[in-house]
Amino acid sequence: MKPEEVKRMEEEEDEEFVGLNVDTNLLEIVQVLFKTEPEVEVFYDGFLERINLDKKLRKHTDDRKRMNSAFLDELLKYHDLDTINDALNGLAGDDELVSMEEEKDVNKVLRKTFKNKMEFRMFMTYISQFMMEDKDTPVEAAAKSMKRLGKSDADILKITSVIDKIF
């Protein structure tokens, strides 16, 4: 037999999110972190399931600190702590354009790493090959490509960090 609170929550439809005792800034970042409506619904369904399964949460829904903690735990299932922090601080991870200074740094790294255009073209060919054939991520493919070209670990680290920033 289900407790009355659980029965009441199941009977409510879309209004179930209105009564959550969670800080409003936490509720607002859900729209920032999850881009589509189905993602938001899946998140909230998981959070409500967590409330239903956790006896302490179910009995103490008026304890805002406990509810905030549970809400953050649920967010951590989908996003890392840095992403959540950025969203809370208003630095939502929208696609930011690369600044001119960063672009100059990338050019310097590429010019120092590759001897000529042909070597760079081989690097790009290897990346494409590894990504298509081995289903590697761009960073993994870049590391393998650099190794195949006989580059040092320091060069590999420089290039993979640049690619990691891009992707």
C-alpha positions as a Markdown table, in Angstrom:
| # | Residue | x | y | z |
|---|---|---|---|---|
| 1 | Met | 0.0 | 0.0 | 0.0 |
| 2 | Lys | 1.4 | 3.4 | -1.0 |
| 3 | Pro | 1.5 | 6.3 | 1.4 |
| 4 | Glu | -1.0 | 9.1 | 0.8 |
| 5 | Glu | 1.6 | 11.6 | -0.3 |
| 6 | Val | 2.8 | 9.2 | -3.1 |
| 7 | Lys | -0.8 | 8.6 | -4.2 |
| 8 | Arg | -1.5 | 12.3 | -4.3 |
| 9 | Met | 1.7 | 13.0 | -6.3 |
| 10 | Glu | 0.7 | 10.3 | -8.9 |
| 11 | Glu | -2.7 | 11.8 | -9.3 |
| 12 | Glu | -1.4 | 15.2 | -10.1 |
| 13 | Glu | -0.5 | 15.9 | -13.7 |
| 14 | Asp | 1.8 | 18.8 | -14.9 |
| 15 | Glu | 1.3 | 20.6 | -11.6 |
| 16 | Glu | 3.5 | 18.2 | -9.8 |
| 17 | Phe | 6.6 | 20.4 | -10.4 |
| 18 | Val | 5.0 | 23.5 | -8.9 |
| 19 | Gly | 5.0 | 22.3 | -5.3 |
| 20 | Leu | 8.7 | 21.3 | -5.2 |
| 21 | Asn | 10.4 | 22.8 | -2.2 |
| 22 | Val | 13.6 | 23.6 | -4.1 |
| 23 | Asp | 15.5 | 26.9 | -4.5 |
| 24 | Thr | 14.2 | 28.8 | -7.6 |
| 25 | Asn | 17.7 | 29.3 | -9.0 |
| 26 | Leu | 18.1 | 25.5 | -9.0 |
| 27 | Leu | 14.8 | 25.1 | -10.8 |
| 28 | Glu | 15.8 | 27.8 | -13.4 |
| 29 | Ile | 19.1 | 26.1 | -14.3 |
| 30 | Val | 17.2 | 23.0 | -15.5 |
| 31 | Gln | 16.0 | 25.0 | -18.6 |
| 32 | Val | 19.7 | 26.0 | -19.2 |
| 33 | Leu | 21.2 | 22.6 | -18.8 |
| 34 | Phe | 18.5 | 20.6 | -20.7 |
| 35 | Lys | 17.8 | 21.9 | -24.1 |
| 36 | Thr | 14.6 | 20.0 | -25.1 |
| 37 | Glu | 11.3 | 19.5 | -23.3 |
| 38 | Pro | 11.7 | 15.6 | -23.3 |
| 39 | Glu | 15.1 | 16.0 | -21.5 |
| 40 | Val | 13.4 | 18.2 | -18.9 |
| 41 | Glu | 10.6 | 15.8 | -18.4 |
| 42 | Val | 13.0 | 12.9 | -18.0 |
| 43 | Phe | 15.0 | 14.8 | -15.4 |
| 44 | Tyr | 11.9 | 15.8 | -13.4 |
| 45 | Asp | 10.5 | 12.3 | -13.6 |
| 46 | Gly | 13.7 | 10.9 | -12.2 |
| 47 | Phe | 13.7 | 13.5 | -9.4 |
| 48 | Leu | 10.1 | 12.7 | -8.5 |
| 49 | Glu | 10.9 | 9.0 | -8.5 |
| 50 | Arg | 13.8 | 9.7 | -6.2 |
| 51 | Ile | 11.4 | 11.5 | -3.8 |
| 52 | Asn | 9.0 | 8.6 | -3.9 |
| 53 | Leu | 11.7 | 6.0 | -3.2 |
| 54 | Asp | 13.5 | 7.9 | -0.5 |
| 55 | Lys | 11.5 | 7.6 | 2.8 |
| 56 | Lys | 13.2 | 10.6 | 4.4 |
| 57 | Leu | 12.6 | 12.9 | 1.4 |
| 58 | Arg | 9.0 | 11.7 | 1.1 |
| 59 | Lys | 8.3 | 12.5 | 4.8 |
| 60 | His | 10.2 | 15.8 | 4.9 |
| 61 | Thr | 9.4 | 17.5 | 1.6 |
| 62 | Asp | 9.2 | 20.7 | 3.6 |
| 63 | Asp | 13.0 | 20.5 | 4.4 |
| 64 | Arg | 14.4 | 22.7 | 1.7 |
| 65 | Lys | 18.0 | 21.9 | 2.4 |
| 66 | Arg | 17.4 | 18.1 | 2.0 |
| 67 | Met | 15.3 | 18.8 | -1.2 |
| 68 | Asn | 18.0 | 21.0 | -2.7 |
| 69 | Ser | 20.6 | 18.3 | -2.0 |
| 70 | Ala | 18.5 | 15.6 | -3.7 |
| 71 | Phe | 17.8 | 17.9 | -6.6 |
| 72 | Leu | 21.6 | 18.5 | -7.1 |
| 73 | Asp | 22.3 | 14.8 | -6.8 |
| 74 | Glu | 19.8 | 14.2 | -9.6 |
| 75 | Leu | 21.4 | 16.9 | -11.7 |
| 76 | Leu | 24.8 | 15.2 | -11.2 |
| 77 | Lys | 23.5 | 12.2 | -13.0 |
| 78 | Tyr | 23.3 | 14.2 | -16.2 |
| 79 | His | 25.9 | 16.9 | -15.9 |
| 80 | Asp | 29.3 | 17.4 | -14.2 |
| 81 | Leu | 29.8 | 19.7 | -11.3 |
| 82 | Asp | 31.6 | 22.4 | -13.3 |
| 83 | Thr | 28.7 | 22.6 | -15.8 |
| 84 | Ile | 26.1 | 22.9 | -13.0 |
| 85 | Asn | 28.3 | 25.6 | -11.3 |
| 86 | Asp | 28.6 | 27.5 | -14.6 |
| 87 | Ala | 24.9 | 27.4 | -15.1 |
| 88 | Leu | 24.3 | 28.6 | -11.5 |
| 89 | Asn | 26.8 | 31.5 | -12.0 |
| 90 | Gly | 25.1 | 32.5 | -15.3 |
| 91 | Leu | 28.0 | 31.2 | -17.4 |
| 92 | Ala | 25.8 | 28.7 | -19.3 |
| 93 | Gly | 27.9 | 26.7 | -21.7 |
| 94 | Asp | 26.5 | 28.2 | -24.9 |
| 95 | Asp | 28.7 | 27.9 | -27.9 |
| 96 | Glu | 31.1 | 30.7 | -27.4 |
| 97 | Leu | 33.1 | 32.1 | -30.2 |
| 98 | Val | 36.9 | 31.7 | -29.9 |
| 99 | Ser | 38.5 | 35.0 | -29.1 |
| 100 | Met | 41.2 | 36.4 | -31.3 |
| 101 | Glu | 43.9 | 35.7 | -28.6 |
| 102 | Glu | 42.9 | 32.1 | -28.4 |
| 103 | Glu | 42.9 | 31.8 | -32.2 |
| 104 | Lys | 46.5 | 33.2 | -32.3 |
| 105 | Asp | 47.5 | 30.7 | -29.6 |
| 106 | Val | 46.1 | 27.8 | -31.7 |
| 107 | Asn | 48.0 | 29.1 | -34.8 |
| 108 | Lys | 51.3 | 29.2 | -32.8 |
| 109 | Val | 50.8 | 25.6 | -31.5 |
| 110 | Leu | 50.0 | 24.3 | -35.0 |
| 111 | Arg | 53.0 | 26.1 | -36.6 |
| 112 | Lys | 55.4 | 24.8 | -33.9 |
| 113 | Thr | 54.1 | 21.3 | -34.0 |
| 114 | Phe | 53.9 | 20.6 | -37.8 |
| 115 | Lys | 56.9 | 21.1 | -40.0 |
| 116 | Asn | 54.9 | 21.8 | -43.2 |
| 117 | Lys | 51.4 | 21.8 | -44.7 |
| 118 | Met | 51.9 | 18.2 | -45.9 |
| 119 | Glu | 52.5 | 16.9 | -42.4 |
| 120 | Phe | 49.4 | 18.8 | -41.2 |
| 121 | Arg | 47.3 | 17.3 | -44.0 |
| 122 | Met | 48.5 | 13.8 | -43.0 |
| 123 | Phe | 47.5 | 14.6 | -39.4 |
| 124 | Met | 44.0 | 15.6 | -40.6 |
| 125 | Thr | 43.8 | 12.5 | -42.8 |
| 126 | Tyr | 44.7 | 10.2 | -39.9 |
| 127 | Ile | 42.1 | 11.9 | -37.6 |
| 128 | Ser | 39.4 | 11.3 | -40.2 |
| 129 | Gln | 40.4 | 7.7 | -40.6 |
| 130 | Phe | 40.5 | 7.0 | -36.9 |
| 131 | Met | 37.1 | 8.7 | -36.3 |
| 132 | Met | 35.4 | 6.9 | -39.1 |
| 133 | Glu | 37.0 | 3.4 | -38.8 |
| 134 | Asp | 37.6 | 3.1 | -35.1 |
| 135 | Lys | 34.7 | 5.4 | -34.0 |
| 136 | Asp | 37.2 | 7.4 | -31.9 |
| 137 | Thr | 36.4 | 10.8 | -30.3 |
| 138 | Pro | 38.3 | 13.8 | -31.9 |
| 139 | Val | 40.7 | 13.9 | -29.0 |
| 140 | Glu | 41.5 | 10.2 | -29.2 |
| 141 | Ala | 41.9 | 10.3 | -32.9 |
| 142 | Ala | 44.2 | 13.3 | -32.6 |
| 143 | Ala | 46.4 | 11.5 | -30.1 |
| 144 | Lys | 46.7 | 8.4 | -32.2 |
| 145 | Ser | 47.4 | 10.6 | -35.3 |
| 146 | Met | 50.2 | 12.4 | -33.5 |
| 147 | Lys | 51.7 | 9.1 | -32.3 |
| 148 | Arg | 51.6 | 7.8 | -35.9 |
| 149 | Leu | 53.5 | 10.9 | -37.0 |
| 150 | Gly | 56.1 | 10.3 | -34.4 |
| 151 | Lys | 55.4 | 13.5 | -32.3 |
| 152 | Ser | 56.6 | 13.9 | -28.7 |
| 153 | Asp | 54.3 | 13.5 | -25.8 |
| 154 | Ala | 54.5 | 17.3 | -25.1 |
| 155 | Asp | 53.3 | 18.0 | -28.7 |
| 156 | Ile | 50.5 | 15.4 | -28.4 |
| 157 | Leu | 49.3 | 17.1 | -25.1 |
| 158 | Lys | 49.3 | 20.5 | -26.7 |
| 159 | Ile | 47.3 | 19.4 | -29.8 |
| 160 | Thr | 44.8 | 17.3 | -27.8 |
| 161 | Ser | 44.2 | 20.1 | -25.4 |
| 162 | Val | 43.4 | 22.5 | -28.3 |
| 163 | Ile | 41.1 | 19.9 | -29.8 |
| 164 | Asp | 39.5 | 19.3 | -26.5 |
| 165 | Lys | 38.6 | 23.0 | -26.2 |
| 166 | Ile | 37.1 | 23.0 | -29.7 |
| 167 | Phe | 35.0 | 19.9 | -29.1 |
